[in-house]
Short mmCIF file of N, CA and C in Angstrom, two decimals:
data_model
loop_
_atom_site.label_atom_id
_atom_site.label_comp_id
_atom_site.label_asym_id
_atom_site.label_seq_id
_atom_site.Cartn_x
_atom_site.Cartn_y
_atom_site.Cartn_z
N UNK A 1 -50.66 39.30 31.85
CA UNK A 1 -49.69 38.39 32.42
C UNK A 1 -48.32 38.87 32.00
N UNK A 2 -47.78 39.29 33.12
CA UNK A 2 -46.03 39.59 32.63
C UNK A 2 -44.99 38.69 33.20
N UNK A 3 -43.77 38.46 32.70
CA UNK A 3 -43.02 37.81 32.58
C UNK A 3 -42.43 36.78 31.69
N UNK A 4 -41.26 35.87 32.26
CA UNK A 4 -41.15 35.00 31.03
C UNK A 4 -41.91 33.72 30.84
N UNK A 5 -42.01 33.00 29.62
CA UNK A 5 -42.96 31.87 28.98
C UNK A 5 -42.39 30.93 29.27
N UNK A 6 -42.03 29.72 29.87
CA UNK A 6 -41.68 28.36 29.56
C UNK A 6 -41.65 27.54 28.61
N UNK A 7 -40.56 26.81 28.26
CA UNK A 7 -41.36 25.60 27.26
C UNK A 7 -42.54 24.64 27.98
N UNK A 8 -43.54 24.75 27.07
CA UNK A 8 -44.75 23.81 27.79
C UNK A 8 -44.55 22.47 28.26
N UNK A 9 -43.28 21.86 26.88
CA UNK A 9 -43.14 20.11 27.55
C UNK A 9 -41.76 20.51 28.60
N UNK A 10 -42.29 19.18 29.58
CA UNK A 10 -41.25 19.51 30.63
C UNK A 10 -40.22 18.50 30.23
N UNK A 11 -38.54 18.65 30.04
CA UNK A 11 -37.98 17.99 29.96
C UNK A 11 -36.79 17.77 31.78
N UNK A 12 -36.71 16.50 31.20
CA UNK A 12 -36.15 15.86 32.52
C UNK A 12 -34.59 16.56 32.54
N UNK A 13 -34.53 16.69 34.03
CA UNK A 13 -32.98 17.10 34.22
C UNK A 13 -32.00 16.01 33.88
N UNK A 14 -31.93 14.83 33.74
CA UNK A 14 -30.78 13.69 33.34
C UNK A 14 -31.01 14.11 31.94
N UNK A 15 -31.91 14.27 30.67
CA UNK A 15 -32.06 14.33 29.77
C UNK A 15 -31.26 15.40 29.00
N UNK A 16 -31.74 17.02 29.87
CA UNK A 16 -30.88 18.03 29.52
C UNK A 16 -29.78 17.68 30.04
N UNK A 17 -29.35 17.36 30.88
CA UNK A 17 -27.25 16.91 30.89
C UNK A 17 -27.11 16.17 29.82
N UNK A 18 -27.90 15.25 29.78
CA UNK A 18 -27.23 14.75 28.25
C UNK A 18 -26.77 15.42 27.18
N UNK A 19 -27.85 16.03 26.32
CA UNK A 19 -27.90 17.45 25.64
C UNK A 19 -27.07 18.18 25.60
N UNK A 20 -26.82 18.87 26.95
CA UNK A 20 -25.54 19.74 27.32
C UNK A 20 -23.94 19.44 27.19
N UNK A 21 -24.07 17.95 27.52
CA UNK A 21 -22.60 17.33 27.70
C UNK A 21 -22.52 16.71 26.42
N UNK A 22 -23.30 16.38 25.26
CA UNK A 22 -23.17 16.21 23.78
C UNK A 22 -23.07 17.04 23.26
N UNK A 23 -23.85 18.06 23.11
CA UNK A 23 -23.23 19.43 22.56
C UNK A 23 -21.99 19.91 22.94
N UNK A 24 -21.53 20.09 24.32
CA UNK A 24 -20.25 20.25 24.47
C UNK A 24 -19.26 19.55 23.91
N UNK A 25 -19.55 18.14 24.09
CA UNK A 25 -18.54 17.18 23.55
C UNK A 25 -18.24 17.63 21.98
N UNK A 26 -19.17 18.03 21.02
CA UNK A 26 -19.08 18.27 19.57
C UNK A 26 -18.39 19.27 19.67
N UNK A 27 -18.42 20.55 19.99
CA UNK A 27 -18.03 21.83 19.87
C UNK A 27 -16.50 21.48 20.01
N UNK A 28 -16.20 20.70 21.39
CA UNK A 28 -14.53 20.61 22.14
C UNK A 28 -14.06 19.84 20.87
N UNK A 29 -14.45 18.88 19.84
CA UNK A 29 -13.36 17.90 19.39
C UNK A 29 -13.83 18.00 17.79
N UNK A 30 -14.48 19.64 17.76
CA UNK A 30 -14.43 19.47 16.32
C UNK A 30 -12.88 19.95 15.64
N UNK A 31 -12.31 21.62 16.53
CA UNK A 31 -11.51 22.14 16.30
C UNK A 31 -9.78 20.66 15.86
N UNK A 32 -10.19 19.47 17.13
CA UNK A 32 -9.15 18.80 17.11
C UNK A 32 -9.12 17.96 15.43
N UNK A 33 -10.38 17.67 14.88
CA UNK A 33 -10.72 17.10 13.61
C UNK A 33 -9.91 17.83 12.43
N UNK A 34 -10.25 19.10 12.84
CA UNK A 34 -10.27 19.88 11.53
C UNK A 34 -8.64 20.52 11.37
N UNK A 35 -7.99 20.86 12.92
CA UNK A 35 -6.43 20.85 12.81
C UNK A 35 -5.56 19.78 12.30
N UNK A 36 -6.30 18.27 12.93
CA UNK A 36 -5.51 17.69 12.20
C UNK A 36 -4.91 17.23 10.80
N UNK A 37 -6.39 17.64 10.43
CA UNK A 37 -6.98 17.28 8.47
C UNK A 37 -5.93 18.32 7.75
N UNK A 38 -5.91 19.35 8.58
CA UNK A 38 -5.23 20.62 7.59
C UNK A 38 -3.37 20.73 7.88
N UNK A 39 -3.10 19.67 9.25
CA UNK A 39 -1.91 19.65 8.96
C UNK A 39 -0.93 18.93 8.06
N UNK A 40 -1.72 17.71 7.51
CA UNK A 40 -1.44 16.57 6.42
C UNK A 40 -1.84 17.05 5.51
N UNK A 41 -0.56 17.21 4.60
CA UNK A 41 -1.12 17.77 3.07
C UNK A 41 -1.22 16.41 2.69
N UNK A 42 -1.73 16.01 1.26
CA UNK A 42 -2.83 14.96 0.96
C UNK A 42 -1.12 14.64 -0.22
N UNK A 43 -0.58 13.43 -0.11
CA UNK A 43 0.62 13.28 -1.20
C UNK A 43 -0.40 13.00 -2.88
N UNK A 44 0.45 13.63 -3.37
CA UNK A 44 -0.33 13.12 -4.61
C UNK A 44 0.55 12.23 -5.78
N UNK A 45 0.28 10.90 -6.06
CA UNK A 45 1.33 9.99 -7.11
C UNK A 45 0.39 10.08 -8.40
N UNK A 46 1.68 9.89 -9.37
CA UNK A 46 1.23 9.31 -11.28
C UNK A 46 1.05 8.02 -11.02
N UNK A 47 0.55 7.56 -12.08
CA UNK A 47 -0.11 6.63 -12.20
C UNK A 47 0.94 5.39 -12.32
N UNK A 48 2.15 5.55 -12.62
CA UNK A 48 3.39 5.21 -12.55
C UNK A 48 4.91 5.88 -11.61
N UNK A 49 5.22 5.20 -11.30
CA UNK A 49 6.60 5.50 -10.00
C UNK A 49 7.28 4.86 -10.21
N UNK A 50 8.61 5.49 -9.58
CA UNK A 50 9.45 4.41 -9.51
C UNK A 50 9.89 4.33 -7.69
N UNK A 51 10.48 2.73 -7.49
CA UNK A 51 10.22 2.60 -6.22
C UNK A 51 11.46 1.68 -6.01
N UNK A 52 11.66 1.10 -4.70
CA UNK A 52 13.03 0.73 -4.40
C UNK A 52 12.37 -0.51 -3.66
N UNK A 53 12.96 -1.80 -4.25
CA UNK A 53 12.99 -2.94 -2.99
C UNK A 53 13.42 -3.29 -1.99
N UNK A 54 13.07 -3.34 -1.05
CA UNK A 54 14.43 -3.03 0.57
C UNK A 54 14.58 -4.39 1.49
N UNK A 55 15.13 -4.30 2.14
CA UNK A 55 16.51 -4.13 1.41
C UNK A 55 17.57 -4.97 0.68
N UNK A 56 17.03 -4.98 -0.58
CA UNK A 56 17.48 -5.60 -1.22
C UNK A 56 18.08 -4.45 -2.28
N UNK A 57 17.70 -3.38 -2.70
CA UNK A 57 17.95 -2.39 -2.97
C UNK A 57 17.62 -2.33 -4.34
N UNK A 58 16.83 -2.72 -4.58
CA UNK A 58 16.11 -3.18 -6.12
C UNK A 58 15.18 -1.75 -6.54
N UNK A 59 15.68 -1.16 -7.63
CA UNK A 59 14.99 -0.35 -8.63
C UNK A 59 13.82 -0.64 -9.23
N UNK A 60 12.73 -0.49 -9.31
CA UNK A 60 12.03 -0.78 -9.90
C UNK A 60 10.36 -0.27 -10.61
N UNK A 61 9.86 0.08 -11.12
CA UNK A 61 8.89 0.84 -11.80
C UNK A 61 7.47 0.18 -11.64
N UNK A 62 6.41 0.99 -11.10
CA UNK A 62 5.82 0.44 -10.41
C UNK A 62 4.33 0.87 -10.93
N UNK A 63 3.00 0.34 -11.06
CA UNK A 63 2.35 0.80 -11.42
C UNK A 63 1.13 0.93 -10.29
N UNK A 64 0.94 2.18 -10.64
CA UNK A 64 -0.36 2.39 -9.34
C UNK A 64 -2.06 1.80 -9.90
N UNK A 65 -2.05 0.69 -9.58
CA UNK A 65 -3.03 0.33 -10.22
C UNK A 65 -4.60 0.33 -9.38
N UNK A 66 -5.84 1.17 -9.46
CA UNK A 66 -6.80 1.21 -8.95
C UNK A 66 -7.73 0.24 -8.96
N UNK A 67 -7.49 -1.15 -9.88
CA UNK A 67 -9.01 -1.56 -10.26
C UNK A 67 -7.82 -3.09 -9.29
N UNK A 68 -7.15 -3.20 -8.82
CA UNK A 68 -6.61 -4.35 -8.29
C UNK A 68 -6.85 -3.90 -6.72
N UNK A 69 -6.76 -5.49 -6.27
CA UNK A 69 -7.31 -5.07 -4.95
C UNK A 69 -5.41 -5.86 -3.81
N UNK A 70 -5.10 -6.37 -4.30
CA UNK A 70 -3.64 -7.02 -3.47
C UNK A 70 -2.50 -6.63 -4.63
N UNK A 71 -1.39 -5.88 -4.01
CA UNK A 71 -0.40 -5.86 -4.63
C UNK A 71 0.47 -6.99 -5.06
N UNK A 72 1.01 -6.57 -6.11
CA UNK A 72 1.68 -7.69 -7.39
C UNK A 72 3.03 -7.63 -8.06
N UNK A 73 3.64 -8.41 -7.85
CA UNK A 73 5.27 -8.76 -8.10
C UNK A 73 5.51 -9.73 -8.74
N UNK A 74 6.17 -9.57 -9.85
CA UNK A 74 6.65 -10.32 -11.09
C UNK A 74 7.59 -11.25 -10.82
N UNK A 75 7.25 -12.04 -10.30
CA UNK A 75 8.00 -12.89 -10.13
C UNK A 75 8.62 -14.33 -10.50
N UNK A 76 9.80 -14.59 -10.71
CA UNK A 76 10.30 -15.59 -12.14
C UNK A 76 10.78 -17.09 -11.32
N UNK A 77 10.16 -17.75 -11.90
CA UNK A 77 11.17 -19.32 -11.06
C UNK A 77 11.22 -19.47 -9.50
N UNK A 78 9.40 -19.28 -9.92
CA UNK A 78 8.60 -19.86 -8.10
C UNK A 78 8.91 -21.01 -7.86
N UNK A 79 9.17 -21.33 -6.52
CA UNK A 79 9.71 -22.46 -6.12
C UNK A 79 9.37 -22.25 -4.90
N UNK A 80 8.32 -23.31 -4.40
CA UNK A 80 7.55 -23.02 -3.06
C UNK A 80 8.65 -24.60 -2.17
N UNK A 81 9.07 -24.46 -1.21
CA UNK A 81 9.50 -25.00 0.02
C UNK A 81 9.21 -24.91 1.55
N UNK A 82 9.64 -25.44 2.45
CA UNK A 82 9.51 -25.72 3.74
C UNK A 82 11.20 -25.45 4.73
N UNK A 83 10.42 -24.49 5.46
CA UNK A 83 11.57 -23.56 6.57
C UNK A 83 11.03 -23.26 8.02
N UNK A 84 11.60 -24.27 8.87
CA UNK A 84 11.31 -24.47 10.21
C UNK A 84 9.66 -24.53 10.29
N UNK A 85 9.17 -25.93 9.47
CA UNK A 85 8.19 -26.26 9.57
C UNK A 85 6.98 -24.94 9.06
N UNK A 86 7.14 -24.23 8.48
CA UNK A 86 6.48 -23.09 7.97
C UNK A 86 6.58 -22.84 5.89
N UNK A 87 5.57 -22.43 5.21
CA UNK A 87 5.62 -22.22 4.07
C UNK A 87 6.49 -21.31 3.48
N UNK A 88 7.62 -21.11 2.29
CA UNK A 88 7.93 -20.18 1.97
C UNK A 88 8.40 -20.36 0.50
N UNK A 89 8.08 -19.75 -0.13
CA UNK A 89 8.63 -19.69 -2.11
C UNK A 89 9.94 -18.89 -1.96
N UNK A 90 10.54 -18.91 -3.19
CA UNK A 90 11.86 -18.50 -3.59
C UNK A 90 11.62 -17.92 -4.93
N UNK A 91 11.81 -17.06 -5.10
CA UNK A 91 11.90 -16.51 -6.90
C UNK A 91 13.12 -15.66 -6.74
N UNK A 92 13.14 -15.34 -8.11
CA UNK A 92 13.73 -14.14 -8.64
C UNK A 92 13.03 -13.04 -9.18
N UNK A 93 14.09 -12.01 -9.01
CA UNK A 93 12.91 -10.62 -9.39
C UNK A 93 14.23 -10.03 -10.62
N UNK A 94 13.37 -10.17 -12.15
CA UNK A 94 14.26 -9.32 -13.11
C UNK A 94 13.88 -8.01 -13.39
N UNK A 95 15.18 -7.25 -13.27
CA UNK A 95 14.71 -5.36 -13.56
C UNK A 95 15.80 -5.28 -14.96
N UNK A 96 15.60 -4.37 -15.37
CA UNK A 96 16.58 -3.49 -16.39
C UNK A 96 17.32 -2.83 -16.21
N UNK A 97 18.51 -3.25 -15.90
CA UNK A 97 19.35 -1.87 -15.70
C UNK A 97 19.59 -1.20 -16.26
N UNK A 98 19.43 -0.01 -15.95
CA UNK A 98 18.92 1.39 -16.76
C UNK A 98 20.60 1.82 -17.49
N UNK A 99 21.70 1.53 -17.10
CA UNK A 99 23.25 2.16 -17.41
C UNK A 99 23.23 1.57 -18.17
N UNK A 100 23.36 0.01 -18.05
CA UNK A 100 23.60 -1.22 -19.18
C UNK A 100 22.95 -1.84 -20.08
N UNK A 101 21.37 -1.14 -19.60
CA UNK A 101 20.26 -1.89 -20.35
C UNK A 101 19.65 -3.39 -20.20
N UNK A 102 20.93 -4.20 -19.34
CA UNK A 102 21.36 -6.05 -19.23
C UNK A 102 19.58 -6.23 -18.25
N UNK A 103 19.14 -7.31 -18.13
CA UNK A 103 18.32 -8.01 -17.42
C UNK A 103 19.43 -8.10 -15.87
N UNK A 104 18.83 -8.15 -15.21
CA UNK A 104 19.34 -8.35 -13.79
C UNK A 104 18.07 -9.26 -12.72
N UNK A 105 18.87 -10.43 -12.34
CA UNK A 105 18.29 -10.85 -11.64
C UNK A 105 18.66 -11.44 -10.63
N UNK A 106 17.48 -10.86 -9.25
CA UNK A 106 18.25 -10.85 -7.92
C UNK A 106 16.98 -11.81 -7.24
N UNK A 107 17.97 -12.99 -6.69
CA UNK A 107 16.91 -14.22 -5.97
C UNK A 107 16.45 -13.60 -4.28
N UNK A 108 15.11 -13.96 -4.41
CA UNK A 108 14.46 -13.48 -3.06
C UNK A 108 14.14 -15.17 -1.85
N UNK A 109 13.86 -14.78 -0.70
CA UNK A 109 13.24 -15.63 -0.31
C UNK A 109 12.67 -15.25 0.87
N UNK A 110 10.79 -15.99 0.89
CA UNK A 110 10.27 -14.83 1.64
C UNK A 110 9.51 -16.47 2.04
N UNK A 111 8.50 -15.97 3.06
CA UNK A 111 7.82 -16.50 4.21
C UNK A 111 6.05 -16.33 3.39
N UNK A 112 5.42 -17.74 3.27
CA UNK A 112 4.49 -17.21 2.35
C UNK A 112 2.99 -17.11 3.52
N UNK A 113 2.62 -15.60 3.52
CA UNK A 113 1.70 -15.14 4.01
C UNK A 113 0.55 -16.18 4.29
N UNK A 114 -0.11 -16.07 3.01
CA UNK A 114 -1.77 -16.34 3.13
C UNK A 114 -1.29 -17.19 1.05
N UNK A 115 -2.46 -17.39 0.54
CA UNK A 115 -2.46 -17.78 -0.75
C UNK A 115 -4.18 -17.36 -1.08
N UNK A 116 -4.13 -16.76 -1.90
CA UNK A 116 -5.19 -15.79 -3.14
C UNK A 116 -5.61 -16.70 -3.86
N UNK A 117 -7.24 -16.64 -4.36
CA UNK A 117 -7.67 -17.16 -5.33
C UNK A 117 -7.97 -15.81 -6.55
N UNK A 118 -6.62 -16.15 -7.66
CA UNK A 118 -6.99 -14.75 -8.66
C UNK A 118 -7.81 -15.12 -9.61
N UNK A 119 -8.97 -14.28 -10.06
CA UNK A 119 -9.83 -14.84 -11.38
C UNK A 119 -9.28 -13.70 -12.19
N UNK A 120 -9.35 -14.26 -13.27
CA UNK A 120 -9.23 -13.47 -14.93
C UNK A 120 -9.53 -14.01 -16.09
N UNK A 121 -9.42 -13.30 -17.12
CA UNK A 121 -9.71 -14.01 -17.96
C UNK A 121 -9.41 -15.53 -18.98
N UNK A 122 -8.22 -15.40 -18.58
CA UNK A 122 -7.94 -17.36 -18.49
C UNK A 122 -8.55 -18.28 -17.61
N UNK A 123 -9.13 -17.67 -16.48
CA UNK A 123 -9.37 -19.26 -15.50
C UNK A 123 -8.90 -18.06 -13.98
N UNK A 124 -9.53 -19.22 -13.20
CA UNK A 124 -9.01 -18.78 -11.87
C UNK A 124 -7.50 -19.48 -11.26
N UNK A 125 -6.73 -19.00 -10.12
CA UNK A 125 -5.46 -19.25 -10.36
C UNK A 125 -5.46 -19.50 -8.53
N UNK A 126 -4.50 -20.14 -7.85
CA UNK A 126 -4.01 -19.46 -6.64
C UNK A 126 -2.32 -19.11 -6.36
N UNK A 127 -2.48 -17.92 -5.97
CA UNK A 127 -0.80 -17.62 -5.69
C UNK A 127 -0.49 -17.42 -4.34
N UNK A 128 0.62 -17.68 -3.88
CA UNK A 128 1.20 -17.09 -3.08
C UNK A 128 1.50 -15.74 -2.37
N UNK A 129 1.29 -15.29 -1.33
CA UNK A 129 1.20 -14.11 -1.12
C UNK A 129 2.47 -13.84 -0.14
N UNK A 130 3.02 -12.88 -0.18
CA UNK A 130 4.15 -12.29 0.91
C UNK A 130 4.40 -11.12 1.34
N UNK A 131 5.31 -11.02 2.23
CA UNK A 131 5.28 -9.32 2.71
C UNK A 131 7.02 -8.47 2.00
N UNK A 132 6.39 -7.70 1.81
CA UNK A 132 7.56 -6.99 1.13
C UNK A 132 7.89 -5.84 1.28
N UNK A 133 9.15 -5.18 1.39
CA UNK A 133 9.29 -3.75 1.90
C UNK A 133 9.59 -3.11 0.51
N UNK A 134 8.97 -1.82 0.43
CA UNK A 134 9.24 -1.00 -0.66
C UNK A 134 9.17 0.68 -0.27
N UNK A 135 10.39 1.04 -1.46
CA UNK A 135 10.31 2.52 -0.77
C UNK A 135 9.68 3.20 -1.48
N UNK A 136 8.71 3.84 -1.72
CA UNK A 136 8.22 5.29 -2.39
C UNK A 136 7.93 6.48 -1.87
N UNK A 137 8.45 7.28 -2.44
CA UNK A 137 8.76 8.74 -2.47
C UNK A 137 9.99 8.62 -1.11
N UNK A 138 9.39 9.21 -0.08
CA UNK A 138 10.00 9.32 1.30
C UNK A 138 9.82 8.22 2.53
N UNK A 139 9.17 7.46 2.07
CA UNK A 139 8.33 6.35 3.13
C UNK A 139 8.98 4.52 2.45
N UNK A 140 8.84 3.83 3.75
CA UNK A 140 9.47 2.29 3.30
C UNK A 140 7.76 2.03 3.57
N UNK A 141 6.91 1.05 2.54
CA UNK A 141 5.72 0.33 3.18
C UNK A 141 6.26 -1.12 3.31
N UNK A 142 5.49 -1.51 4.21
CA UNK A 142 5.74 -2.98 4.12
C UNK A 142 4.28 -3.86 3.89
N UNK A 143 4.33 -4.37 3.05
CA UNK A 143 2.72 -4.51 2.28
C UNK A 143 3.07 -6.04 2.10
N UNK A 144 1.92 -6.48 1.77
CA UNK A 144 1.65 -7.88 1.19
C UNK A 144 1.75 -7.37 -0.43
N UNK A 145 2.19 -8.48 -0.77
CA UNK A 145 2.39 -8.86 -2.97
C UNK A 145 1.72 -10.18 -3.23
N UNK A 146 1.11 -10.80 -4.26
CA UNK A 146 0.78 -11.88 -4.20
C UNK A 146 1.90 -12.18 -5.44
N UNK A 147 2.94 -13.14 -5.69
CA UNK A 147 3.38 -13.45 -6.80
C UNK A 147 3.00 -14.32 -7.73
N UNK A 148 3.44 -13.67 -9.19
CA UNK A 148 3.05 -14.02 -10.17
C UNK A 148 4.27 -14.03 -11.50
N UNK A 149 4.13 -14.88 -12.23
CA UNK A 149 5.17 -14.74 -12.96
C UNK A 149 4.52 -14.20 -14.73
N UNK A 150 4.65 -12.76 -14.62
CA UNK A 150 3.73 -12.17 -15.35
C UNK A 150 4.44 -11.79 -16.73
N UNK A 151 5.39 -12.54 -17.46
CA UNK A 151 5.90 -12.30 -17.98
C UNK A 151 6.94 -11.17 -18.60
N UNK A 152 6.93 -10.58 -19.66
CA UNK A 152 8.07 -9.35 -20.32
C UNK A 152 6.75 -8.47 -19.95
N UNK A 153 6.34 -7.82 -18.52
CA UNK A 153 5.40 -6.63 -18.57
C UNK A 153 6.37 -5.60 -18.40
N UNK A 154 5.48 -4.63 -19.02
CA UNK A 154 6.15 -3.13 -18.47
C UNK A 154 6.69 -2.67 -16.95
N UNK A 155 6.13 -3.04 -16.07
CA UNK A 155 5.96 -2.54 -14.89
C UNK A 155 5.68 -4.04 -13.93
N UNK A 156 7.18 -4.35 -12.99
CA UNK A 156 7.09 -5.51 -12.37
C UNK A 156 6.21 -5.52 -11.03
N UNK A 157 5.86 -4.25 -10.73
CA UNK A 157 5.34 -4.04 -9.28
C UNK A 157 3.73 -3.34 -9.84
N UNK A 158 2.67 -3.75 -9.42
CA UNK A 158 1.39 -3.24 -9.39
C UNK A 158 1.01 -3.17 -8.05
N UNK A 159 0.94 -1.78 -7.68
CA UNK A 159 0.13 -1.46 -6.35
C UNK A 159 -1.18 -1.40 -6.73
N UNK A 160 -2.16 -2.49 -5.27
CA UNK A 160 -3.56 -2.62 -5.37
C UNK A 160 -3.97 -1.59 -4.28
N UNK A 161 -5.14 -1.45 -4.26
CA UNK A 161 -5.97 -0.51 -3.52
C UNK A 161 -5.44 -0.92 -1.79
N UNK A 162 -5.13 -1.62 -1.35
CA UNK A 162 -4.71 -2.28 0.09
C UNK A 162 -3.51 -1.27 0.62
N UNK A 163 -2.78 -1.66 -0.19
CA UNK A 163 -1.84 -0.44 -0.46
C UNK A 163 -2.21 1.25 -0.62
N UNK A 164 -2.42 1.59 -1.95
CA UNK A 164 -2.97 2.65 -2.03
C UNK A 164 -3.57 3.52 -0.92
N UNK A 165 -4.42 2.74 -0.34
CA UNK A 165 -5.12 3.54 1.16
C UNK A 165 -3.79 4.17 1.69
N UNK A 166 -3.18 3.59 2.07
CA UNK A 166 -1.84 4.08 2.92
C UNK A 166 -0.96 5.32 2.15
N UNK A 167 -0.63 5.50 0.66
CA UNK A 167 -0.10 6.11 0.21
C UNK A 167 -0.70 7.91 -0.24
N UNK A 168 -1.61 7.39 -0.77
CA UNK A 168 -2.03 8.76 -0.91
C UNK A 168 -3.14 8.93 -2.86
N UNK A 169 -3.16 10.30 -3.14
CA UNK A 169 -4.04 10.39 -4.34
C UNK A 169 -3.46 9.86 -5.32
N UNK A 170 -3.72 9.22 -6.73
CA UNK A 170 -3.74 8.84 -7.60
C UNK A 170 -4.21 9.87 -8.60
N UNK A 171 -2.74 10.26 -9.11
CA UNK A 171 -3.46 11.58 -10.69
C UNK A 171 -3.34 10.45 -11.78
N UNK A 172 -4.12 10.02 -12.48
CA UNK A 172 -3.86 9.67 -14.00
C UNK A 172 -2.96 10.26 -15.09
N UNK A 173 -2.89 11.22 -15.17
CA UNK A 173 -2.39 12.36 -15.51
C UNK A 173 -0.57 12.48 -15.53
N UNK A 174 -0.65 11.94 -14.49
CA UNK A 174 1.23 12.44 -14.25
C UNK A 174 1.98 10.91 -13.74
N UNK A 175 2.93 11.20 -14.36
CA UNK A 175 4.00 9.77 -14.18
C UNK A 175 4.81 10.20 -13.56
N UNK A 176 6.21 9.48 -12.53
CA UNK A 176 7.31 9.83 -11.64
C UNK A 176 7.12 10.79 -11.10
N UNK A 177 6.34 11.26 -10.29
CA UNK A 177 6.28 12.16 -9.47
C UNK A 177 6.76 12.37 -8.05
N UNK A 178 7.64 11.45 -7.51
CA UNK A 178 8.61 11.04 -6.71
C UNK A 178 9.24 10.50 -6.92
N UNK A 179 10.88 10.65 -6.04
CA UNK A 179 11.64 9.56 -6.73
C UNK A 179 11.87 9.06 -5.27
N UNK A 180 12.39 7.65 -5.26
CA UNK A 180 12.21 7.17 -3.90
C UNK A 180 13.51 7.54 -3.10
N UNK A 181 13.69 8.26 -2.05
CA UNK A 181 14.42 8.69 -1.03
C UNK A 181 14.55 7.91 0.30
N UNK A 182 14.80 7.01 0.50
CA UNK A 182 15.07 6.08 1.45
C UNK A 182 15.64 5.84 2.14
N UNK A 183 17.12 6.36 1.78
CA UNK A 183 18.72 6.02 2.30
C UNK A 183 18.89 4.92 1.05
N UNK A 184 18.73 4.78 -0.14
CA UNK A 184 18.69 3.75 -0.84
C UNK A 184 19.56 4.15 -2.29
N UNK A 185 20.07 5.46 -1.93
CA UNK A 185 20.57 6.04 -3.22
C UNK A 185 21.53 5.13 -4.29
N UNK A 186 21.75 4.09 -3.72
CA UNK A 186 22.47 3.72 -4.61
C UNK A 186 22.01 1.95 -5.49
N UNK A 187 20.30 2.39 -5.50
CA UNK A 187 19.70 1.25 -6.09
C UNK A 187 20.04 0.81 -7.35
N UNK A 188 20.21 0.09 -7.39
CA UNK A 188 20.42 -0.85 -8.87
C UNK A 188 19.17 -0.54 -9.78
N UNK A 189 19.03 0.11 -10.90
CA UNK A 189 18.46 0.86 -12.35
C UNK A 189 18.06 0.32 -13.15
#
C-alpha cells in the first residue's frame, strides 16, 4: 500500500476552524503581550518616601506599608459635619518643617467617602475615609486615606496595598528613592 496515512479519528470541519482560528488567535496577540510588558520598566520605591499633598502643597514622609490594606493620614482635630446635605470631616494635617524644624499645621476639608471598620490591638474602631491627591516620584495618585489621629508617629502618610498596586515594587532595603516632581517644587518641608 503506497501513499499517505490519515488520522484514523475523523475530526469535524467546524471543530478544526476552531483549532485553527485559536491557535492563530494565540500566536497574533502574544507578540502584543510581551511588547507591552517590556516597554514599562517596573518603578521601584524604599520602604519610605517622601511625597507632596496636592494641592495643598504639603511635604510629607510617607511610609510604604505592605501588611495595610487602605491608606492612612494622620490626622489631628476630626471634626465630622454636614455640606449640601452630604458627609464631610475637617482636620488638620501637622508636618515638620524641615528649615525651621516648627510643627506646621494646615486645615483640610474633604467629602467623607465610605467609613472602615479598623481592628487592632486596642479594640475595633470606625474611621472615616476620603480621597486625597498625592504626588510621588513623577505621578499625582488620587487614592482613598482612612483618617486617624495617630499621634507623634514618624511617618504621617502610610500607603496600603490599594494603593501600592498602582505604584510599583517595594525594596525594603532602600529609603527616598524619589523625590516628588509634580510642579510642586516649592512644598512646604
Amino acid at each position: 500500500v503506497t501513499g499517505v496515512q490519515t488520522c484514523a479519528l475523523p475530526i469535524s470541519r467546524s471543530i478544526e476552524k476552531w483549532l485553527v482560528a485559536g491557535a492563530l488567535a494565540l500566536l497574533l496577540t502574544q507578540p502584543a503581550f510581551s511588547a507591552s510588558e517590556t516597554k514599562r520598566p517596573v518603578k521601584v520605591f524604599g520602604w519610605v518616601e517622601e511625597g507632596v499633598l496636592v494641592p495643598e502643597n504639603i511635604s510629607v514622609k510617607i511610609k510604604l506599608d505592605t501588611g495595610a490594606l487602605t491608606s492612612s493620614l494622620d490626622a489631628k482635630d476630626l471634626e465630622s459635619f454636614e455640606k449640601d446635605g452630604e458627609k464631610w470631616v475637617r482636620f488638620n494635617v501637622e508636618v515638620k518643617d524641615t528649615e525651621t524644624g516648627k510643627q506646621v499645621s494646615t486645615p483640610f476639608e474633604r467629602k467623607v467617602e465610605r467609613r472602615i471598620k479598623v481592628r487592632g490591638a486596642g479594640g475595633a474602631e470606625r474611621r472615616p475615609v476620603v480621597l486625597m491627591s498625592l504626588c510621588i516620584g513623577e505621578h499625582v495618585y488620587t487614592e482613598q486615606f482612612s483618617l486617624k489621629n495617630r499621634g507623634k508617629m514618624n511617618y504621617p502618610v502610610l500607603i496600603g496595598r490599594r494603593t501600592l498596586e498602582n505604584l510599583g515594587v517595594v525594596d525594603a532595603s532602600r529609603t527616598f528613592t524619589m523625590e516628588p516632581k509634580c510642579g510642586t517644587e516649592s512644598a512646604s518641608k
